[in-house]
PDB file of C-alpha atoms and ligand atoms in Angstrom:
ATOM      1  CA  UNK B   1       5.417 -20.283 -26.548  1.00  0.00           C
ATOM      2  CA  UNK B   2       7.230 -22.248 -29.204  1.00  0.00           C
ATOM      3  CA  UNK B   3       6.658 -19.607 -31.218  1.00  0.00           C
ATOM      4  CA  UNK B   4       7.628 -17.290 -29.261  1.00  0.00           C
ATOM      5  CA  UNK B   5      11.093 -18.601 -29.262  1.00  0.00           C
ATOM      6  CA  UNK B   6      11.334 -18.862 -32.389  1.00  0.00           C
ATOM      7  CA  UNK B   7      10.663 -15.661 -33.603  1.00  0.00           C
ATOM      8  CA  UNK B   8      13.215 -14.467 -30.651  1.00  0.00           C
ATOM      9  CA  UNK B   9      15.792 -16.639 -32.129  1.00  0.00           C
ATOM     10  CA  UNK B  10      15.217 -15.181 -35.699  1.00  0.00           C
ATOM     11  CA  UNK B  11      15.398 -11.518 -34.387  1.00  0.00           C
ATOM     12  CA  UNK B  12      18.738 -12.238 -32.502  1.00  0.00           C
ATOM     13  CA  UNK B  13      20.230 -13.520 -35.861  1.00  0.00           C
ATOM     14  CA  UNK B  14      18.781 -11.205 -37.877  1.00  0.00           C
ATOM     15  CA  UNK B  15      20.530  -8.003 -39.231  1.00  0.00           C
ATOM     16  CA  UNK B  16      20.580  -4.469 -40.434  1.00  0.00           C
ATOM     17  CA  UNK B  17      17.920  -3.016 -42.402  1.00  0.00           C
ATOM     18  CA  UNK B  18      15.475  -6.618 -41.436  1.00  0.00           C
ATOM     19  CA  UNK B  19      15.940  -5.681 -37.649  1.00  0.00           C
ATOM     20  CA  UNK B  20      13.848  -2.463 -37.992  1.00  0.00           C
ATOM     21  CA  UNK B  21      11.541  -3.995 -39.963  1.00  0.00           C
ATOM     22  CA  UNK B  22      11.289  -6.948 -36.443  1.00  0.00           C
ATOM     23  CA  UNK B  23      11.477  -4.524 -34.804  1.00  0.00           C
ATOM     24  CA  UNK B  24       8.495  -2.593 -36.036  1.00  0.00           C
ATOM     25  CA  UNK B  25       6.239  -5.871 -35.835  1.00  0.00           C
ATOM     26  CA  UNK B  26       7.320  -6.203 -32.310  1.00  0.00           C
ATOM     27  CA  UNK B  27       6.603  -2.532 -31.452  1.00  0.00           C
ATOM     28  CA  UNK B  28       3.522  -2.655 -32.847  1.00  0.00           C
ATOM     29  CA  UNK B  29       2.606  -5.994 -30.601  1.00  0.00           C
ATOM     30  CA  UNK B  30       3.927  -4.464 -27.275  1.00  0.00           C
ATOM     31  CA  UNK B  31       4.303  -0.409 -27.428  1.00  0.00           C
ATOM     32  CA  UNK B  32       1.961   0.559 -29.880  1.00  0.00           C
ATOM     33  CA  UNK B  33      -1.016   0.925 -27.483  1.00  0.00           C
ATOM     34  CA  UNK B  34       0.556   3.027 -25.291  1.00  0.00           C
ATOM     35  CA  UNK B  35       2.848   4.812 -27.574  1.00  0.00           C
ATOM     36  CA  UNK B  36       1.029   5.106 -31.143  1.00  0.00           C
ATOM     37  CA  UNK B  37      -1.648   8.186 -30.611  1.00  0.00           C
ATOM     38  CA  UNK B  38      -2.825   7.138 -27.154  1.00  0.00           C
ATOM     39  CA  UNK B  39      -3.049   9.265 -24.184  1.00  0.00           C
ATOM     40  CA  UNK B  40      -1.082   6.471 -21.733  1.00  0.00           C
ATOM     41  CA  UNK B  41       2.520   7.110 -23.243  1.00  0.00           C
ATOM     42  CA  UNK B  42       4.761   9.760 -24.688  1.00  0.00           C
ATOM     43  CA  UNK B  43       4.774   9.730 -28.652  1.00  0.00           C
ATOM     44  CA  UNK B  44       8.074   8.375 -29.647  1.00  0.00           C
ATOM     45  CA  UNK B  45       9.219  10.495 -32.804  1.00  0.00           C
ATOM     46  CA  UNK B  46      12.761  11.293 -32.482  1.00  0.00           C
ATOM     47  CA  UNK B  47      13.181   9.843 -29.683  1.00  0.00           C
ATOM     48  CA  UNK B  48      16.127   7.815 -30.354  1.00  0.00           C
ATOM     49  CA  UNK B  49      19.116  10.001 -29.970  1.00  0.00           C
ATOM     50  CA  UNK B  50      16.804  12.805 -28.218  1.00  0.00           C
ATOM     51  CA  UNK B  51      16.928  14.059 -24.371  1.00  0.00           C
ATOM     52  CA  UNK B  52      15.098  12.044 -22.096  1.00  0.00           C
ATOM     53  CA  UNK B  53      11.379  12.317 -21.225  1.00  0.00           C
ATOM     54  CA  UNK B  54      11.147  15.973 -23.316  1.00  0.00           C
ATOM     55  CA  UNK B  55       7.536  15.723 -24.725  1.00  0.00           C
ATOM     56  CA  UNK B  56       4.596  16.828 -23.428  1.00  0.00           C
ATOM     57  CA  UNK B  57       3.671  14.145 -21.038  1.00  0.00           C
ATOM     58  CA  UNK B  58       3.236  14.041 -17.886  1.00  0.00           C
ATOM     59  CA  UNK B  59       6.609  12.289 -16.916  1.00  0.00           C
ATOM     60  CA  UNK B  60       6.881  10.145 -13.738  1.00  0.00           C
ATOM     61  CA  UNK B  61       9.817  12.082 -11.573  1.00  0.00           C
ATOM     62  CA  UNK B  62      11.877   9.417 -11.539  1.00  0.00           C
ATOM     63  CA  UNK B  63      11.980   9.465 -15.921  1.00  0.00           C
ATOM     64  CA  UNK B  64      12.018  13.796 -15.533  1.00  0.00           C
ATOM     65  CA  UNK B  65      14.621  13.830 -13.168  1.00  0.00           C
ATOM     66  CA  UNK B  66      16.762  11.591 -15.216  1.00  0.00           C
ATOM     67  CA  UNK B  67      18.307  13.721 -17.465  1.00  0.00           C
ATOM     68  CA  UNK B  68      20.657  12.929 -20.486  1.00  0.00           C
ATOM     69  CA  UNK B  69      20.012  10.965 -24.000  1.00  0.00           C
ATOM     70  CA  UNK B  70      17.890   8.393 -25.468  1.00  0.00           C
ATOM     71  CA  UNK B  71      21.683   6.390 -26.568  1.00  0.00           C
ATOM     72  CA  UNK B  72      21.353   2.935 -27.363  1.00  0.00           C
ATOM     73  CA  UNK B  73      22.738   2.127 -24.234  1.00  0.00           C
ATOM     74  CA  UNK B  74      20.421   3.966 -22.449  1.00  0.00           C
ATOM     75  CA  UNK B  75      16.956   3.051 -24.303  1.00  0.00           C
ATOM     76  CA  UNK B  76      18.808  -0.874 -24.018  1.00  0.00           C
ATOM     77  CA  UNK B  77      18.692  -0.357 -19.750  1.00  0.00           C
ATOM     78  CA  UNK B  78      15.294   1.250 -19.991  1.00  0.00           C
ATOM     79  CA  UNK B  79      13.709  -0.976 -22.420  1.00  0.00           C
ATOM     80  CA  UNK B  80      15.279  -4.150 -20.112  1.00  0.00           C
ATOM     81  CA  UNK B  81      14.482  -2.725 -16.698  1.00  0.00           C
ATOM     82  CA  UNK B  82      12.430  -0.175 -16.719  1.00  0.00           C
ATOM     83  CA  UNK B  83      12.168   0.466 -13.101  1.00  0.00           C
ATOM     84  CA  UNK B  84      16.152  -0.169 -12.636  1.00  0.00           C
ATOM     85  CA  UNK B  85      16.834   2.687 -14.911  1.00  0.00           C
ATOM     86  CA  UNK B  86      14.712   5.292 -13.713  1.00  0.00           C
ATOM     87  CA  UNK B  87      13.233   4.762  -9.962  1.00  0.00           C
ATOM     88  CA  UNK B  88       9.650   5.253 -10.260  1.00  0.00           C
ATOM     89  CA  UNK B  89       8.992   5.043 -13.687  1.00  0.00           C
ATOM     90  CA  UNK B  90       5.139   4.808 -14.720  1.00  0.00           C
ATOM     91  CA  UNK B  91       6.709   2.300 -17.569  1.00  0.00           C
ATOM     92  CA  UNK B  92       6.453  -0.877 -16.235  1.00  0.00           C
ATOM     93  CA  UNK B  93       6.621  -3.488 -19.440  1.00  0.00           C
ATOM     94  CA  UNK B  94       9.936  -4.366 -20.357  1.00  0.00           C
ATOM     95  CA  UNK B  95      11.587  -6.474 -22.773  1.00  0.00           C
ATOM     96  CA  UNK B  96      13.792  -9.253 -21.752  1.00  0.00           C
ATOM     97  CA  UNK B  97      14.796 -10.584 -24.793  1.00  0.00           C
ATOM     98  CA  UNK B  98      18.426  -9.068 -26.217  1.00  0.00           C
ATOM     99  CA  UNK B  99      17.485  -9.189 -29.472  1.00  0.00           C
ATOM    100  CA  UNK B 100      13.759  -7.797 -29.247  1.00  0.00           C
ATOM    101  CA  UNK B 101      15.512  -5.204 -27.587  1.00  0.00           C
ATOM    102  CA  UNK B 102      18.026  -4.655 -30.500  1.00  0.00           C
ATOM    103  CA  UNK B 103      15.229  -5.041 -32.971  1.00  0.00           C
ATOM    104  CA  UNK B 104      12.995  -2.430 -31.168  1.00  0.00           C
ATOM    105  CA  UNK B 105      15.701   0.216 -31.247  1.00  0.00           C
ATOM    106  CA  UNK B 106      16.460  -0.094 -34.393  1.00  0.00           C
ATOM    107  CA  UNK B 107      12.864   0.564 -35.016  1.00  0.00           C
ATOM    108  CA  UNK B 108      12.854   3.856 -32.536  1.00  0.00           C
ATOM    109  CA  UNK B 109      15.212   5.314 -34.891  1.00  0.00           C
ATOM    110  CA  UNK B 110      13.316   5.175 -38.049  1.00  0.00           C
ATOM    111  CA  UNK B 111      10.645   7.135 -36.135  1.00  0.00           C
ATOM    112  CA  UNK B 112      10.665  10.518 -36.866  1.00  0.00           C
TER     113      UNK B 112
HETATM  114  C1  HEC O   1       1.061   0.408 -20.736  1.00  0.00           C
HETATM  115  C2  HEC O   1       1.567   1.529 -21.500  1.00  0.00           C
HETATM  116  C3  HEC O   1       2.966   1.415 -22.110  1.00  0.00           C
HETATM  117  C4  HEC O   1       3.462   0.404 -22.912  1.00  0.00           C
HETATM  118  C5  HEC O   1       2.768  -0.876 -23.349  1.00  0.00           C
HETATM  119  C6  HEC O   1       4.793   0.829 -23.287  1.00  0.00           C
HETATM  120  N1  HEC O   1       5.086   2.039 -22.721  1.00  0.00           N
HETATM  121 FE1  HEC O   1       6.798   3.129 -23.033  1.00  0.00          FE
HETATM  122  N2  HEC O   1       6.125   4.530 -21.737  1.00  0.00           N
HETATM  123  C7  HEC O   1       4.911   4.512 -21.090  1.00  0.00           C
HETATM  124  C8  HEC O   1       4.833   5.613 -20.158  1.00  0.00           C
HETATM  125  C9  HEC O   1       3.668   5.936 -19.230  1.00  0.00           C
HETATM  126  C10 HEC O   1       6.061   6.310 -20.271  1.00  0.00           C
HETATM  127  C11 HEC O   1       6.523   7.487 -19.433  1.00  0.00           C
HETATM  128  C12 HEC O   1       7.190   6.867 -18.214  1.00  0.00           C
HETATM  129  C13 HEC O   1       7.458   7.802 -17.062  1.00  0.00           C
HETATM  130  O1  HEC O   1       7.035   8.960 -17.097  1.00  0.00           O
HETATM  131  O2  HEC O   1       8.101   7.327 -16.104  1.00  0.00           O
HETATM  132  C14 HEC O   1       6.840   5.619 -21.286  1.00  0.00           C
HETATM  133  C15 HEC O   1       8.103   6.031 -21.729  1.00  0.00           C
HETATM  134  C16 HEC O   1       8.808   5.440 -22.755  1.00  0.00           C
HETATM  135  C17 HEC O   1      10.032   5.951 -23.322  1.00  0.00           C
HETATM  136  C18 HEC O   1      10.726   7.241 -22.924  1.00  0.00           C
HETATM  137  C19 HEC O   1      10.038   8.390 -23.666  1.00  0.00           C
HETATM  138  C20 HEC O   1      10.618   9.781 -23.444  1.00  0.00           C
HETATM  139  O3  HEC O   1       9.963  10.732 -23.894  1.00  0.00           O
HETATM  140  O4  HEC O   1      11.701   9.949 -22.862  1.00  0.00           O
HETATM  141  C21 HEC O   1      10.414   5.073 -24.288  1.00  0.00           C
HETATM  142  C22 HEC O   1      11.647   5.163 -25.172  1.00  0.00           C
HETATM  143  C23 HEC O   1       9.435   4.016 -24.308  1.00  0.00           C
HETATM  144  N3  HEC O   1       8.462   4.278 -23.377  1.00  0.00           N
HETATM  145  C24 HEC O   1       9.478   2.935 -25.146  1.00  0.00           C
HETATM  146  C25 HEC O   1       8.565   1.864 -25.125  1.00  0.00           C
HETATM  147  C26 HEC O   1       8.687   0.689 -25.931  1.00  0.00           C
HETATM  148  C27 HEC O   1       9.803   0.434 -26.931  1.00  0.00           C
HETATM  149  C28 HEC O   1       7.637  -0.110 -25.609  1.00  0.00           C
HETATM  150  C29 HEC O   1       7.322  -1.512 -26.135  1.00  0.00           C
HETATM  151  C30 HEC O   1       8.321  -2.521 -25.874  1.00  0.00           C
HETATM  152  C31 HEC O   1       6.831   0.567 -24.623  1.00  0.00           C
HETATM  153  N4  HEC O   1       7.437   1.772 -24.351  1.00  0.00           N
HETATM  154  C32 HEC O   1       5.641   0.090 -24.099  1.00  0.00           C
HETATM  155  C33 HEC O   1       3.893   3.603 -21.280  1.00  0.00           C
HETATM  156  C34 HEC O   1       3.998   2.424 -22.004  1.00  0.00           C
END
């Protein structure tokens, strides 16, 4: 728990080029299984900056019906409430923390 904490207050202060590379550890702690290979999430290469739920997958209606862009903004709502963002959503884990968040974005875009 302590730990926890800790490493949350490191990512918040934490910057540029170092916040991808946080945010890759915490990706590969909390995302990876469902998003690195496996059949249980989308693959996420290109994501960032891409249309919403466009790969093959079979998308929850609430995520397909959606629409629009993976913006920062946007990934930021999804990635804090999934269910808030898109009605429905088979996504359920979300990340409270601000600057996991941050961290974890930054990550999304380095993945092509
Ligand atoms: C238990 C499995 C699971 C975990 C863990 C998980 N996801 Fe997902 N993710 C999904 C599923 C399923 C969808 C599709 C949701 C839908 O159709 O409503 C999804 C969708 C997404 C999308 C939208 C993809 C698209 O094509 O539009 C993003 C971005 C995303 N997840 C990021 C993450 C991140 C970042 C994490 C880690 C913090 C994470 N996910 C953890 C299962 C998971």
């Amino acid at each position: 728990m302590l730990r926890t904490t800790a490493a949350a207050i490191a990512l918040t202060l934490a910057a540029g080029p170092a916040l991808a590379q946080d945010g890759a550890q915490l990706f590969n702690m909390q995302c990876k299984m469902c998003h690195g290979g496996s059949p249980m999430g989308p693959a996420l290469g290109g994501v960032a900056g891409g249309p919403v739920a466009a790969k093959a997958f079979a998308y929850s209606p609430g995520l397909k019906n959606k629409g629009g862009t993976w913006t920062d903004a946007n990934l930021d709502a999804f990635l804090k409430a999934p269910s808030a963002f898109a009605p429905g959503t088979k996504m359920l884990i979300s990340v409270p923390a601000d600057g996991n968040r941050k961290a974890i974005i930054e990550y999304l875009k380095t993945l092509k």
